[in-house]
Amino acid sequence: MTSAQFITQVLFVLSIIHITLATRRLTELVHDSSTLLQYHNGALLTGDISVNLIWYGNFKPSQKAILTDFITSLTSSSLKSQTEPSVATWWKTTDRYFTKTTKPSFQLGKQVSDPNCSLGKSLQNKHLTQLASKGQQTNAINVVLTASDVAVDGFCSSTCGTHGHVKSKSNKFAYIWVGNSESQCPGQCAWPFHQPIYGPQGAPLIAPNNDVGLDGMVINLASLMAGTATNPFGNGYYQGDASAPLEAASACPGVYGKGAYPGYAGDLLVDSSSGASYNANGTNGRKYLLPAVFDPATSSCSTLV
């Protein structure tokens, strides 16, 4: 099976911080996904994991609910409250990476809001780790979410989001950053809910939660969650250069449903009332569009539809 490939990633080297960049760009090459992601003998995220959210900038309560509902939809215990195909079933593909260790189980943890942007509206990577440190620092993923008017180094020019870890003398924790691209680069980081800025052109899809920026953030967060769980500290499952790795979801870029090809997300479900495209149902009646995940059992990109 083949899928489109792109790697637009940057390595930032700091004294105690390892940062892995992951991104969705629309300049895509054909990629043979039959190669297994290699395991590099490092630790994976296991057991009960708290997902803490750091909201940087102005987010409406309705926007926050889109992302918090996604997080609560990830756990298997939520399966009974979700219509298939579901977010929880989508996540279960990552379970196949945990054959020799305990699978992670996620719970929505602490939420921190910084609506006044205490570090300013032009952030460097050091600011992201500073913000991530506001969350729990053991058994956690701390997710920094920046608002649409906040500029982040590399945002839009090379990346839509990052994941990595912060290490101190006593412990280390994983973190993710995702930006809201609605006003800065929706054609790059919120595709397929916006006309692409380059590459094959097609009509944009209707976002399932009626928010191009937030629905785009869900796509990027989902991809980075999969990468973080299976390669949290840079020595888990990945393929290629450690500074620019293909991971569980980034190995399947641009693929959301069967029949996907560059510029076409695949054959998706369409909501009869709103016309929105989606491939996963979540808690509280939510619908989401989630990226394909590389399935180590079949050596192919697995989609829900």
PDB file of C-alpha atoms in Angstrom:
ATOM      1  CA  MET A   1       0.000   0.000   0.000  1.00  0.00           C
ATOM      2  CA  THR A   2       1.270   3.490  -0.754  1.00  0.00           C
ATOM      3  CA  SER A   3       0.513   6.913   0.701  1.00  0.00           C
ATOM      4  CA  ALA A   4       1.850  10.448   0.227  1.00  0.00           C
ATOM      5  CA  GLN A   5       5.041  11.374   2.113  1.00  0.00           C
ATOM      6  CA  PHE A   6       6.396  14.615   3.285  1.00  0.00           C
ATOM      7  CA  ILE A   7       8.975  15.519   5.892  1.00  0.00           C
ATOM      8  CA  THR A   8       9.254  19.167   6.864  1.00  0.00           C
ATOM      9  CA  GLN A   9      10.809  18.954  10.273  1.00  0.00           C
ATOM     10  CA  VAL A  10      13.454  20.878  12.178  1.00  0.00           C
ATOM     11  CA  LEU A  11      15.752  19.738  14.996  1.00  0.00           C
ATOM     12  CA  PHE A  12      16.251  22.203  17.836  1.00  0.00           C
ATOM     13  CA  VAL A  13      19.022  21.206  20.242  1.00  0.00           C
ATOM     14  CA  LEU A  14      18.837  22.612  23.757  1.00  0.00           C
ATOM     15  CA  SER A  15      20.854  21.515  26.777  1.00  0.00           C
ATOM     16  CA  ILE A  16      18.139  19.492  28.533  1.00  0.00           C
ATOM     17  CA  ILE A  17      15.342  19.464  25.966  1.00  0.00           C
ATOM     18  CA  HIS A  18      14.739  17.061  23.105  1.00  0.00           C
ATOM     19  CA  ILE A  19      12.156  18.297  20.596  1.00  0.00           C
ATOM     20  CA  THR A  20      10.693  16.158  17.824  1.00  0.00           C
ATOM     21  CA  LEU A  21       8.843  18.135  15.175  1.00  0.00           C
ATOM     22  CA  ALA A  22       5.853  16.740  13.336  1.00  0.00           C
ATOM     23  CA  THR A  23       3.895  18.515  10.648  1.00  0.00           C
ATOM     24  CA  ARG A  24       1.314  18.189   7.907  1.00  0.00           C
ATOM     25  CA  ARG A  25       2.358  19.854   4.697  1.00  0.00           C
ATOM     26  CA  LEU A  26       0.664  19.607   1.327  1.00  0.00           C
ATOM     27  CA  THR A  27       3.799  19.100  -0.743  1.00  0.00           C
ATOM     28  CA  GLU A  28       3.634  15.321  -0.901  1.00  0.00           C
ATOM     29  CA  LEU A  29       5.631  12.553  -2.516  1.00  0.00           C
ATOM     30  CA  VAL A  30       4.456   8.994  -2.970  1.00  0.00           C
ATOM     31  CA  HIS A  31       5.613   6.920  -0.018  1.00  0.00           C
ATOM     32  CA  ASP A  32       5.743   3.131   0.301  1.00  0.00           C
ATOM     33  CA  SER A  33       4.298   2.531   3.771  1.00  0.00           C
ATOM     34  CA  SER A  34       5.060  -1.194   3.774  1.00  0.00           C
ATOM     35  CA  THR A  35       8.237  -0.708   5.817  1.00  0.00           C
ATOM     36  CA  LEU A  36       7.688  -1.367   9.492  1.00  0.00           C
ATOM     37  CA  LEU A  37       8.426   1.464  11.884  1.00  0.00           C
ATOM     38  CA  GLN A  38      11.505   0.338  13.765  1.00  0.00           C
ATOM     39  CA  TYR A  39      11.615   0.089  17.542  1.00  0.00           C
ATOM     40  CA  HIS A  40      14.699   1.765  19.020  1.00  0.00           C
ATOM     41  CA  ASN A  41      14.468   0.145  22.475  1.00  0.00           C
ATOM     42  CA  GLY A  42      13.323   3.245  24.327  1.00  0.00           C
ATOM     43  CA  ALA A  43      10.475   3.759  26.775  1.00  0.00           C
ATOM     44  CA  LEU A  44       6.886   4.138  25.581  1.00  0.00           C
ATOM     45  CA  LEU A  45       4.077   5.880  27.432  1.00  0.00           C
ATOM     46  CA  THR A  46       2.372   3.269  29.600  1.00  0.00           C
ATOM     47  CA  GLY A  47      -0.298   3.064  32.277  1.00  0.00           C
ATOM     48  CA  ASP A  48      -2.538   5.919  33.368  1.00  0.00           C
ATOM     49  CA  ILE A  49      -1.577   9.135  31.581  1.00  0.00           C
ATOM     50  CA  SER A  50      -2.994  12.549  32.409  1.00  0.00           C
ATOM     51  CA  VAL A  51      -3.497  14.833  29.400  1.00  0.00           C
ATOM     52  CA  ASN A  52      -3.135  18.388  30.682  1.00  0.00           C
ATOM     53  CA  LEU A  53      -4.163  21.309  28.484  1.00  0.00           C
ATOM     54  CA  ILE A  54      -2.475  24.717  28.544  1.00  0.00           C
ATOM     55  CA  TRP A  55      -4.638  27.225  26.658  1.00  0.00           C
ATOM     56  CA  TYR A  56      -2.489  30.154  25.510  1.00  0.00           C
ATOM     57  CA  GLY A  57      -4.479  33.061  24.159  1.00  0.00           C
ATOM     58  CA  ASN A  58      -8.188  33.528  23.699  1.00  0.00           C
ATOM     59  CA  PHE A  59     -10.305  30.410  23.193  1.00  0.00           C
ATOM     60  CA  LYS A  60     -14.090  30.377  23.392  1.00  0.00           C
ATOM     61  CA  PRO A  61     -15.701  27.815  25.721  1.00  0.00           C
ATOM     62  CA  SER A  62     -17.216  26.144  22.651  1.00  0.00           C
ATOM     63  CA  GLN A  63     -13.744  25.794  21.124  1.00  0.00           C
ATOM     64  CA  LYS A  64     -12.309  24.295  24.286  1.00  0.00           C
ATOM     65  CA  ALA A  65     -15.146  21.782  24.359  1.00  0.00           C
ATOM     66  CA  ILE A  66     -14.211  20.478  20.887  1.00  0.00           C
ATOM     67  CA  LEU A  67     -10.745  19.508  22.123  1.00  0.00           C
ATOM     68  CA  THR A  68     -11.679  18.301  25.604  1.00  0.00           C
ATOM     69  CA  ASP A  69     -14.352  16.041  24.117  1.00  0.00           C
ATOM     70  CA  PHE A  70     -11.714  14.615  21.776  1.00  0.00           C
ATOM     71  CA  ILE A  71      -9.411  13.783  24.697  1.00  0.00           C
ATOM     72  CA  THR A  72     -12.194  12.105  26.674  1.00  0.00           C
ATOM     73  CA  SER A  73     -13.159  10.137  23.547  1.00  0.00           C
ATOM     74  CA  LEU A  74      -9.762   8.397  23.352  1.00  0.00           C
ATOM     75  CA  THR A  75     -10.229   5.886  26.157  1.00  0.00           C
ATOM     76  CA  SER A  76     -11.668   2.416  25.631  1.00  0.00           C
ATOM     77  CA  SER A  77     -14.038   3.042  28.531  1.00  0.00           C
ATOM     78  CA  SER A  78     -15.745   5.620  26.297  1.00  0.00           C
ATOM     79  CA  LEU A  79     -16.557   3.038  23.602  1.00  0.00           C
ATOM     80  CA  LYS A  80     -20.086   2.399  24.899  1.00  0.00           C
ATOM     81  CA  SER A  81     -20.973   6.085  24.560  1.00  0.00           C
ATOM     82  CA  GLN A  82     -19.610   6.393  21.024  1.00  0.00           C
ATOM     83  CA  THR A  83     -21.213   5.372  17.755  1.00  0.00           C
ATOM     84  CA  GLU A  84     -18.951   3.389  15.426  1.00  0.00           C
ATOM     85  CA  PRO A  85     -16.661   4.248  13.781  1.00  0.00           C
ATOM     86  CA  SER A  86     -15.376   5.892  16.943  1.00  0.00           C
ATOM     87  CA  VAL A  87     -12.427   7.863  18.259  1.00  0.00           C
ATOM     88  CA  ALA A  88     -11.723   5.091  20.776  1.00  0.00           C
ATOM     89  CA  THR A  89     -11.588   2.489  17.993  1.00  0.00           C
ATOM     90  CA  TRP A  90      -9.256   4.755  16.009  1.00  0.00           C
ATOM     91  CA  TRP A  91      -6.904   4.915  18.996  1.00  0.00           C
ATOM     92  CA  LYS A  92      -6.909   1.142  19.454  1.00  0.00           C
ATOM     93  CA  THR A  93      -4.663   0.822  16.369  1.00  0.00           C
ATOM     94  CA  THR A  94      -1.855   2.226  18.526  1.00  0.00           C
ATOM     95  CA  ASP A  95      -2.411  -0.617  21.018  1.00  0.00           C
ATOM     96  CA  ARG A  96      -0.546  -2.870  18.590  1.00  0.00           C
ATOM     97  CA  TYR A  97       2.671  -1.048  19.402  1.00  0.00           C
ATOM     98  CA  PHE A  98       2.382  -2.156  23.043  1.00  0.00           C
ATOM     99  CA  THR A  99       2.734  -5.917  22.741  1.00  0.00           C
ATOM    100  CA  LYS A 100       5.345  -6.167  25.499  1.00  0.00           C
ATOM    101  CA  THR A 101       4.253  -3.415  27.847  1.00  0.00           C
ATOM    102  CA  THR A 102       1.146  -1.865  29.381  1.00  0.00           C
ATOM    103  CA  LYS A 103      -0.970   0.190  27.005  1.00  0.00           C
ATOM    104  CA  PRO A 104      -1.521   3.844  27.951  1.00  0.00           C
ATOM    105  CA  SER A 105      -4.896   4.958  29.233  1.00  0.00           C
ATOM    106  CA  PHE A 106      -5.672   8.662  28.959  1.00  0.00           C
ATOM    107  CA  GLN A 107      -7.641  10.905  31.294  1.00  0.00           C
ATOM    108  CA  LEU A 108      -8.325  14.592  30.853  1.00  0.00           C
ATOM    109  CA  GLY A 109      -6.253  16.290  33.534  1.00  0.00           C
ATOM    110  CA  LYS A 110      -5.492  19.830  34.622  1.00  0.00           C
ATOM    111  CA  GLN A 111      -6.396  22.780  32.411  1.00  0.00           C
ATOM    112  CA  VAL A 112      -4.465  26.061  32.590  1.00  0.00           C
ATOM    113  CA  SER A 113      -5.632  29.204  30.809  1.00  0.00           C
ATOM    114  CA  ASP A 114      -3.419  32.154  29.873  1.00  0.00           C
ATOM    115  CA  PRO A 115      -5.809  34.350  27.852  1.00  0.00           C
ATOM    116  CA  ASN A 116      -3.643  37.462  28.195  1.00  0.00           C
ATOM    117  CA  CYS A 117      -0.564  35.790  26.680  1.00  0.00           C
ATOM    118  CA  SER A 118       1.873  36.380  29.531  1.00  0.00           C
ATOM    119  CA  LEU A 119       4.873  35.534  27.315  1.00  0.00           C
ATOM    120  CA  GLY A 120       3.726  37.704  24.433  1.00  0.00           C
ATOM    121  CA  LYS A 121       2.291  36.730  21.067  1.00  0.00           C
ATOM    122  CA  SER A 122       5.523  35.720  19.371  1.00  0.00           C
ATOM    123  CA  LEU A 123       6.843  32.515  20.903  1.00  0.00           C
ATOM    124  CA  GLN A 124      10.088  30.582  20.563  1.00  0.00           C
ATOM    125  CA  ASN A 125      10.515  26.895  21.350  1.00  0.00           C
ATOM    126  CA  LYS A 126      11.866  27.733  24.803  1.00  0.00           C
ATOM    127  CA  HIS A 127       8.534  29.409  25.548  1.00  0.00           C
ATOM    128  CA  LEU A 128       6.633  26.268  24.552  1.00  0.00           C
ATOM    129  CA  THR A 129       8.554  24.136  27.034  1.00  0.00           C
ATOM    130  CA  GLN A 130       8.082  26.834  29.658  1.00  0.00           C
ATOM    131  CA  LEU A 131       4.327  26.727  29.105  1.00  0.00           C
ATOM    132  CA  ALA A 132       4.303  22.917  29.004  1.00  0.00           C
ATOM    133  CA  SER A 133       5.971  22.887  32.417  1.00  0.00           C
ATOM    134  CA  LYS A 134       2.790  24.371  33.908  1.00  0.00           C
ATOM    135  CA  GLY A 135       1.185  20.922  33.654  1.00  0.00           C
ATOM    136  CA  GLN A 136       1.781  17.735  35.603  1.00  0.00           C
ATOM    137  CA  GLN A 137       5.329  16.449  35.177  1.00  0.00           C
ATOM    138  CA  THR A 138       4.927  12.731  35.846  1.00  0.00           C
ATOM    139  CA  ASN A 139       2.716  10.249  33.955  1.00  0.00           C
ATOM    140  CA  ALA A 140       1.510  13.055  31.732  1.00  0.00           C
ATOM    141  CA  ILE A 141       1.338  14.628  28.313  1.00  0.00           C
ATOM    142  CA  ASN A 142       1.173  18.405  28.604  1.00  0.00           C
ATOM    143  CA  VAL A 143      -0.494  19.959  25.560  1.00  0.00           C
ATOM    144  CA  VAL A 144       0.142  23.620  24.732  1.00  0.00           C
ATOM    145  CA  LEU A 145      -2.579  25.087  22.503  1.00  0.00           C
ATOM    146  CA  THR A 146      -1.938  28.521  20.992  1.00  0.00           C
ATOM    147  CA  ALA A 147      -4.699  30.798  19.727  1.00  0.00           C
ATOM    148  CA  SER A 148      -5.070  31.984  16.145  1.00  0.00           C
ATOM    149  CA  ASP A 149      -3.319  35.338  16.773  1.00  0.00           C
ATOM    150  CA  VAL A 150      -0.243  33.813  18.427  1.00  0.00           C
ATOM    151  CA  ALA A 151       2.856  33.356  16.263  1.00  0.00           C
ATOM    152  CA  VAL A 152       5.194  30.474  17.050  1.00  0.00           C
ATOM    153  CA  ASP A 153       8.672  29.961  15.615  1.00  0.00           C
ATOM    154  CA  GLY A 154       8.322  27.717  12.556  1.00  0.00           C
ATOM    155  CA  PHE A 155       4.515  27.750  12.600  1.00  0.00           C
ATOM    156  CA  CYS A 156       3.154  27.663   9.038  1.00  0.00           C
ATOM    157  CA  SER A 157       6.621  27.905   7.473  1.00  0.00           C
ATOM    158  CA  SER A 158       7.693  24.419   8.528  1.00  0.00           C
ATOM    159  CA  THR A 159       5.306  22.953  11.075  1.00  0.00           C
ATOM    160  CA  CYS A 160       1.720  22.767  12.312  1.00  0.00           C
ATOM    161  CA  GLY A 161       2.624  21.286  15.687  1.00  0.00           C
ATOM    162  CA  THR A 162       5.415  19.613  17.620  1.00  0.00           C
ATOM    163  CA  HIS A 163       5.979  16.988  20.233  1.00  0.00           C
ATOM    164  CA  GLY A 164       8.946  16.289  22.427  1.00  0.00           C
ATOM    165  CA  HIS A 165       9.973  16.006  26.054  1.00  0.00           C
ATOM    166  CA  VAL A 166      11.488  18.054  28.817  1.00  0.00           C
ATOM    167  CA  LYS A 167      14.076  16.403  31.047  1.00  0.00           C
ATOM    168  CA  SER A 168      15.205  17.558  34.451  1.00  0.00           C
ATOM    169  CA  LYS A 169      17.394  15.981  37.128  1.00  0.00           C
ATOM    170  CA  SER A 170      14.441  14.199  38.731  1.00  0.00           C
ATOM    171  CA  ASN A 171      12.122  13.279  35.856  1.00  0.00           C
ATOM    172  CA  LYS A 172      11.037  13.890  32.305  1.00  0.00           C
ATOM    173  CA  PHE A 173       7.655  14.442  30.723  1.00  0.00           C
ATOM    174  CA  ALA A 174       6.227  14.488  27.234  1.00  0.00           C
ATOM    175  CA  TYR A 175       4.608  17.534  25.718  1.00  0.00           C
ATOM    176  CA  ILE A 176       2.799  18.592  22.546  1.00  0.00           C
ATOM    177  CA  TRP A 177       2.234  21.968  20.962  1.00  0.00           C
ATOM    178  CA  VAL A 178      -0.481  22.652  18.376  1.00  0.00           C
ATOM    179  CA  GLY A 179      -1.394  26.047  16.930  1.00  0.00           C
ATOM    180  CA  ASN A 180      -4.711  27.346  15.650  1.00  0.00           C
ATOM    181  CA  SER A 181      -4.026  28.071  11.977  1.00  0.00           C
ATOM    182  CA  GLU A 182      -7.393  29.644  11.126  1.00  0.00           C
ATOM    183  CA  SER A 183      -6.003  33.097  10.306  1.00  0.00           C
ATOM    184  CA  GLN A 184      -2.323  32.319   9.687  1.00  0.00           C
ATOM    185  CA  CYS A 185      -2.206  29.293   7.380  1.00  0.00           C
ATOM    186  CA  PRO A 186      -5.452  27.296   7.132  1.00  0.00           C
ATOM    187  CA  GLY A 187      -4.494  26.138   3.642  1.00  0.00           C
ATOM    188  CA  GLN A 188      -1.546  24.316   5.164  1.00  0.00           C
ATOM    189  CA  CYS A 189      -2.485  23.255   8.682  1.00  0.00           C
ATOM    190  CA  ALA A 190      -6.288  23.004   8.467  1.00  0.00           C
ATOM    191  CA  TRP A 191      -6.516  21.126   5.166  1.00  0.00           C
ATOM    192  CA  PRO A 192      -8.814  19.500   4.075  1.00  0.00           C
ATOM    193  CA  PHE A 193     -11.168  22.034   5.694  1.00  0.00           C
ATOM    194  CA  HIS A 194      -9.622  24.881   3.698  1.00  0.00           C
ATOM    195  CA  GLN A 195      -8.497  25.286   0.107  1.00  0.00           C
ATOM    196  CA  PRO A 196      -4.840  24.162  -0.078  1.00  0.00           C
ATOM    197  CA  ILE A 197      -2.299  26.896  -0.729  1.00  0.00           C
ATOM    198  CA  TYR A 198      -0.442  24.700  -3.221  1.00  0.00           C
ATOM    199  CA  GLY A 199      -0.559  21.226  -4.696  1.00  0.00           C
ATOM    200  CA  PRO A 200      -3.626  19.476  -6.115  1.00  0.00           C
ATOM    201  CA  GLN A 201      -6.690  21.678  -5.754  1.00  0.00           C
ATOM    202  CA  GLY A 202     -10.047  20.471  -4.581  1.00  0.00           C
ATOM    203  CA  ALA A 203     -13.038  21.985  -2.853  1.00  0.00           C
ATOM    204  CA  PRO A 204     -12.552  22.225   0.926  1.00  0.00           C
ATOM    205  CA  LEU A 205     -14.602  19.927   3.129  1.00  0.00           C
ATOM    206  CA  ILE A 206     -17.065  21.201   5.713  1.00  0.00           C
ATOM    207  CA  ALA A 207     -15.568  20.952   9.207  1.00  0.00           C
ATOM    208  CA  PRO A 208     -17.533  18.582  11.496  1.00  0.00           C
ATOM    209  CA  ASN A 209     -17.572  21.026  14.427  1.00  0.00           C
ATOM    210  CA  ASN A 210     -18.067  24.068  12.207  1.00  0.00           C
ATOM    211  CA  ASP A 211     -14.703  25.535  13.180  1.00  0.00           C
ATOM    212  CA  VAL A 212     -11.942  25.257  10.572  1.00  0.00           C
ATOM    213  CA  GLY A 213      -9.192  26.219  13.019  1.00  0.00           C
ATOM    214  CA  LEU A 214     -10.236  23.893  15.841  1.00  0.00           C
ATOM    215  CA  ASP A 215     -11.113  20.958  13.603  1.00  0.00           C
ATOM    216  CA  GLY A 216      -7.673  21.390  12.040  1.00  0.00           C
ATOM    217  CA  MET A 217      -6.135  21.416  15.522  1.00  0.00           C
ATOM    218  CA  VAL A 218      -7.835  18.098  16.284  1.00  0.00           C
ATOM    219  CA  ILE A 219      -6.216  16.508  13.214  1.00  0.00           C
ATOM    220  CA  ASN A 220      -2.766  17.708  14.243  1.00  0.00           C
ATOM    221  CA  LEU A 221      -3.270  16.864  17.913  1.00  0.00           C
ATOM    222  CA  ALA A 222      -4.442  13.353  17.020  1.00  0.00           C
ATOM    223  CA  SER A 223      -1.352  12.772  14.873  1.00  0.00           C
ATOM    224  CA  LEU A 224       0.945  14.070  17.607  1.00  0.00           C
ATOM    225  CA  MET A 225      -0.802  12.035  20.325  1.00  0.00           C
ATOM    226  CA  ALA A 226      -0.079   8.871  18.326  1.00  0.00           C
ATOM    227  CA  GLY A 227       3.542   9.931  17.834  1.00  0.00           C
ATOM    228  CA  THR A 228       3.954  10.860  21.482  1.00  0.00           C
ATOM    229  CA  ALA A 229       2.541   7.598  22.838  1.00  0.00           C
ATOM    230  CA  THR A 230       4.747   5.437  20.604  1.00  0.00           C
ATOM    231  CA  ASN A 231       7.871   7.637  20.510  1.00  0.00           C
ATOM    232  CA  PRO A 232       7.692   9.910  23.562  1.00  0.00           C
ATOM    233  CA  PHE A 233      11.407  10.392  24.198  1.00  0.00           C
ATOM    234  CA  GLY A 234      12.885  10.031  20.717  1.00  0.00           C
ATOM    235  CA  ASN A 235      13.877   6.367  20.993  1.00  0.00           C
ATOM    236  CA  GLY A 236      10.610   4.498  20.535  1.00  0.00           C
ATOM    237  CA  TYR A 237       8.934   3.566  17.242  1.00  0.00           C
ATOM    238  CA  TYR A 238       9.942   5.584  14.200  1.00  0.00           C
ATOM    239  CA  GLN A 239      11.475   5.245  10.769  1.00  0.00           C
ATOM    240  CA  GLY A 240      14.309   7.272   9.274  1.00  0.00           C
ATOM    241  CA  ASP A 241      16.439   9.987  10.815  1.00  0.00           C
ATOM    242  CA  ALA A 242      15.769  10.519  14.528  1.00  0.00           C
ATOM    243  CA  SER A 243      15.802  14.277  13.926  1.00  0.00           C
ATOM    244  CA  ALA A 244      13.055  13.978  11.299  1.00  0.00           C
ATOM    245  CA  PRO A 245      11.248  10.723  12.026  1.00  0.00           C
ATOM    246  CA  LEU A 246       8.227   9.152  10.428  1.00  0.00           C
ATOM    247  CA  GLU A 247       5.988   8.103  13.316  1.00  0.00           C
ATOM    248  CA  ALA A 248       2.724   6.240  13.839  1.00  0.00           C
ATOM    249  CA  ALA A 249       0.539   8.866  12.141  1.00  0.00           C
ATOM    250  CA  SER A 250       3.041  11.017  10.255  1.00  0.00           C
ATOM    251  CA  ALA A 251       3.953   7.902   8.245  1.00  0.00           C
ATOM    252  CA  CYS A 252       0.488   8.195   6.662  1.00  0.00           C
ATOM    253  CA  PRO A 253       0.188  11.896   5.736  1.00  0.00           C
ATOM    254  CA  GLY A 254      -2.902  13.143   3.955  1.00  0.00           C
ATOM    255  CA  VAL A 255      -4.773   9.838   4.411  1.00  0.00           C
ATOM    256  CA  TYR A 256      -8.149   9.896   6.180  1.00  0.00           C
ATOM    257  CA  GLY A 257     -10.224   7.324   4.319  1.00  0.00           C
ATOM    258  CA  LYS A 258      -9.917   4.593   1.742  1.00  0.00           C
ATOM    259  CA  GLY A 259      -8.951   5.765  -1.730  1.00  0.00           C
ATOM    260  CA  ALA A 260      -6.952   8.778  -0.503  1.00  0.00           C
ATOM    261  CA  TYR A 261      -4.355  10.313  -2.795  1.00  0.00           C
ATOM    262  CA  PRO A 262      -2.497  13.663  -2.824  1.00  0.00           C
ATOM    263  CA  GLY A 263      -5.102  16.403  -2.566  1.00  0.00           C
ATOM    264  CA  TYR A 264      -7.957  13.970  -1.792  1.00  0.00           C
ATOM    265  CA  ALA A 265      -8.577  12.944   1.820  1.00  0.00           C
ATOM    266  CA  GLY A 266     -10.347   9.701   0.919  1.00  0.00           C
ATOM    267  CA  ASP A 267     -13.898   8.366   0.978  1.00  0.00           C
ATOM    268  CA  LEU A 268     -15.350   9.865   4.152  1.00  0.00           C
ATOM    269  CA  LEU A 269     -18.649   9.880   5.992  1.00  0.00           C
ATOM    270  CA  VAL A 270     -20.863  12.926   5.475  1.00  0.00           C
ATOM    271  CA  ASP A 271     -23.312  14.243   8.051  1.00  0.00           C
ATOM    272  CA  SER A 272     -26.752  14.371   6.471  1.00  0.00           C
ATOM    273  CA  SER A 273     -27.815  17.570   8.239  1.00  0.00           C
ATOM    274  CA  SER A 274     -24.652  19.697   8.061  1.00  0.00           C
ATOM    275  CA  GLY A 275     -22.849  18.222   5.063  1.00  0.00           C
ATOM    276  CA  ALA A 276     -19.686  17.971   7.186  1.00  0.00           C
ATOM    277  CA  SER A 277     -17.095  15.293   6.438  1.00  0.00           C
ATOM    278  CA  TYR A 278     -15.810  13.051   9.224  1.00  0.00           C
ATOM    279  CA  ASN A 279     -14.579   9.551   9.969  1.00  0.00           C
ATOM    280  CA  ALA A 280     -14.970   9.191  13.742  1.00  0.00           C
ATOM    281  CA  ASN A 281     -17.673   9.661  16.361  1.00  0.00           C
ATOM    282  CA  GLY A 282     -16.761  10.880  19.838  1.00  0.00           C
ATOM    283  CA  THR A 283     -18.402  11.545  23.176  1.00  0.00           C
ATOM    284  CA  ASN A 284     -21.257  14.037  23.522  1.00  0.00           C
ATOM    285  CA  GLY A 285     -22.299  13.396  19.913  1.00  0.00           C
ATOM    286  CA  ARG A 286     -19.087  14.872  18.486  1.00  0.00           C
ATOM    287  CA  LYS A 287     -17.775  14.043  15.045  1.00  0.00           C
ATOM    288  CA  TYR A 288     -14.105  14.322  14.071  1.00  0.00           C
ATOM    289  CA  LEU A 289     -11.786  13.812  11.140  1.00  0.00           C
ATOM    290  CA  LEU A 290      -8.749  11.786  12.250  1.00  0.00           C
ATOM    291  CA  PRO A 291      -5.601  10.809  10.344  1.00  0.00           C
ATOM    292  CA  ALA A 292      -4.696   7.273   9.323  1.00  0.00           C
ATOM    293  CA  VAL A 293      -2.367   5.404  11.691  1.00  0.00           C
ATOM    294  CA  PHE A 294       0.340   3.007  10.550  1.00  0.00           C
ATOM    295  CA  ASP A 295      -0.706  -0.475  11.669  1.00  0.00           C
ATOM    296  CA  PRO A 296       2.340  -2.612  12.547  1.00  0.00           C
ATOM    297  CA  ALA A 297       0.239  -5.780  12.265  1.00  0.00           C
ATOM    298  CA  THR A 298      -0.576  -5.204   8.599  1.00  0.00           C
ATOM    299  CA  SER A 299       2.306  -2.872   7.608  1.00  0.00           C
ATOM    300  CA  SER A 300      -0.213  -0.454   6.137  1.00  0.00           C
ATOM    301  CA  CYS A 301      -2.003   2.797   6.911  1.00  0.00           C
ATOM    302  CA  SER A 302      -5.179   1.973   8.807  1.00  0.00           C
ATOM    303  CA  THR A 303      -8.289   4.101   8.375  1.00  0.00           C
ATOM    304  CA  LEU A 304     -11.658   3.894  10.098  1.00  0.00           C
ATOM    305  CA  VAL A 305     -13.607   4.221   6.834  1.00  0.00           C
TER     306      VAL A 305
END
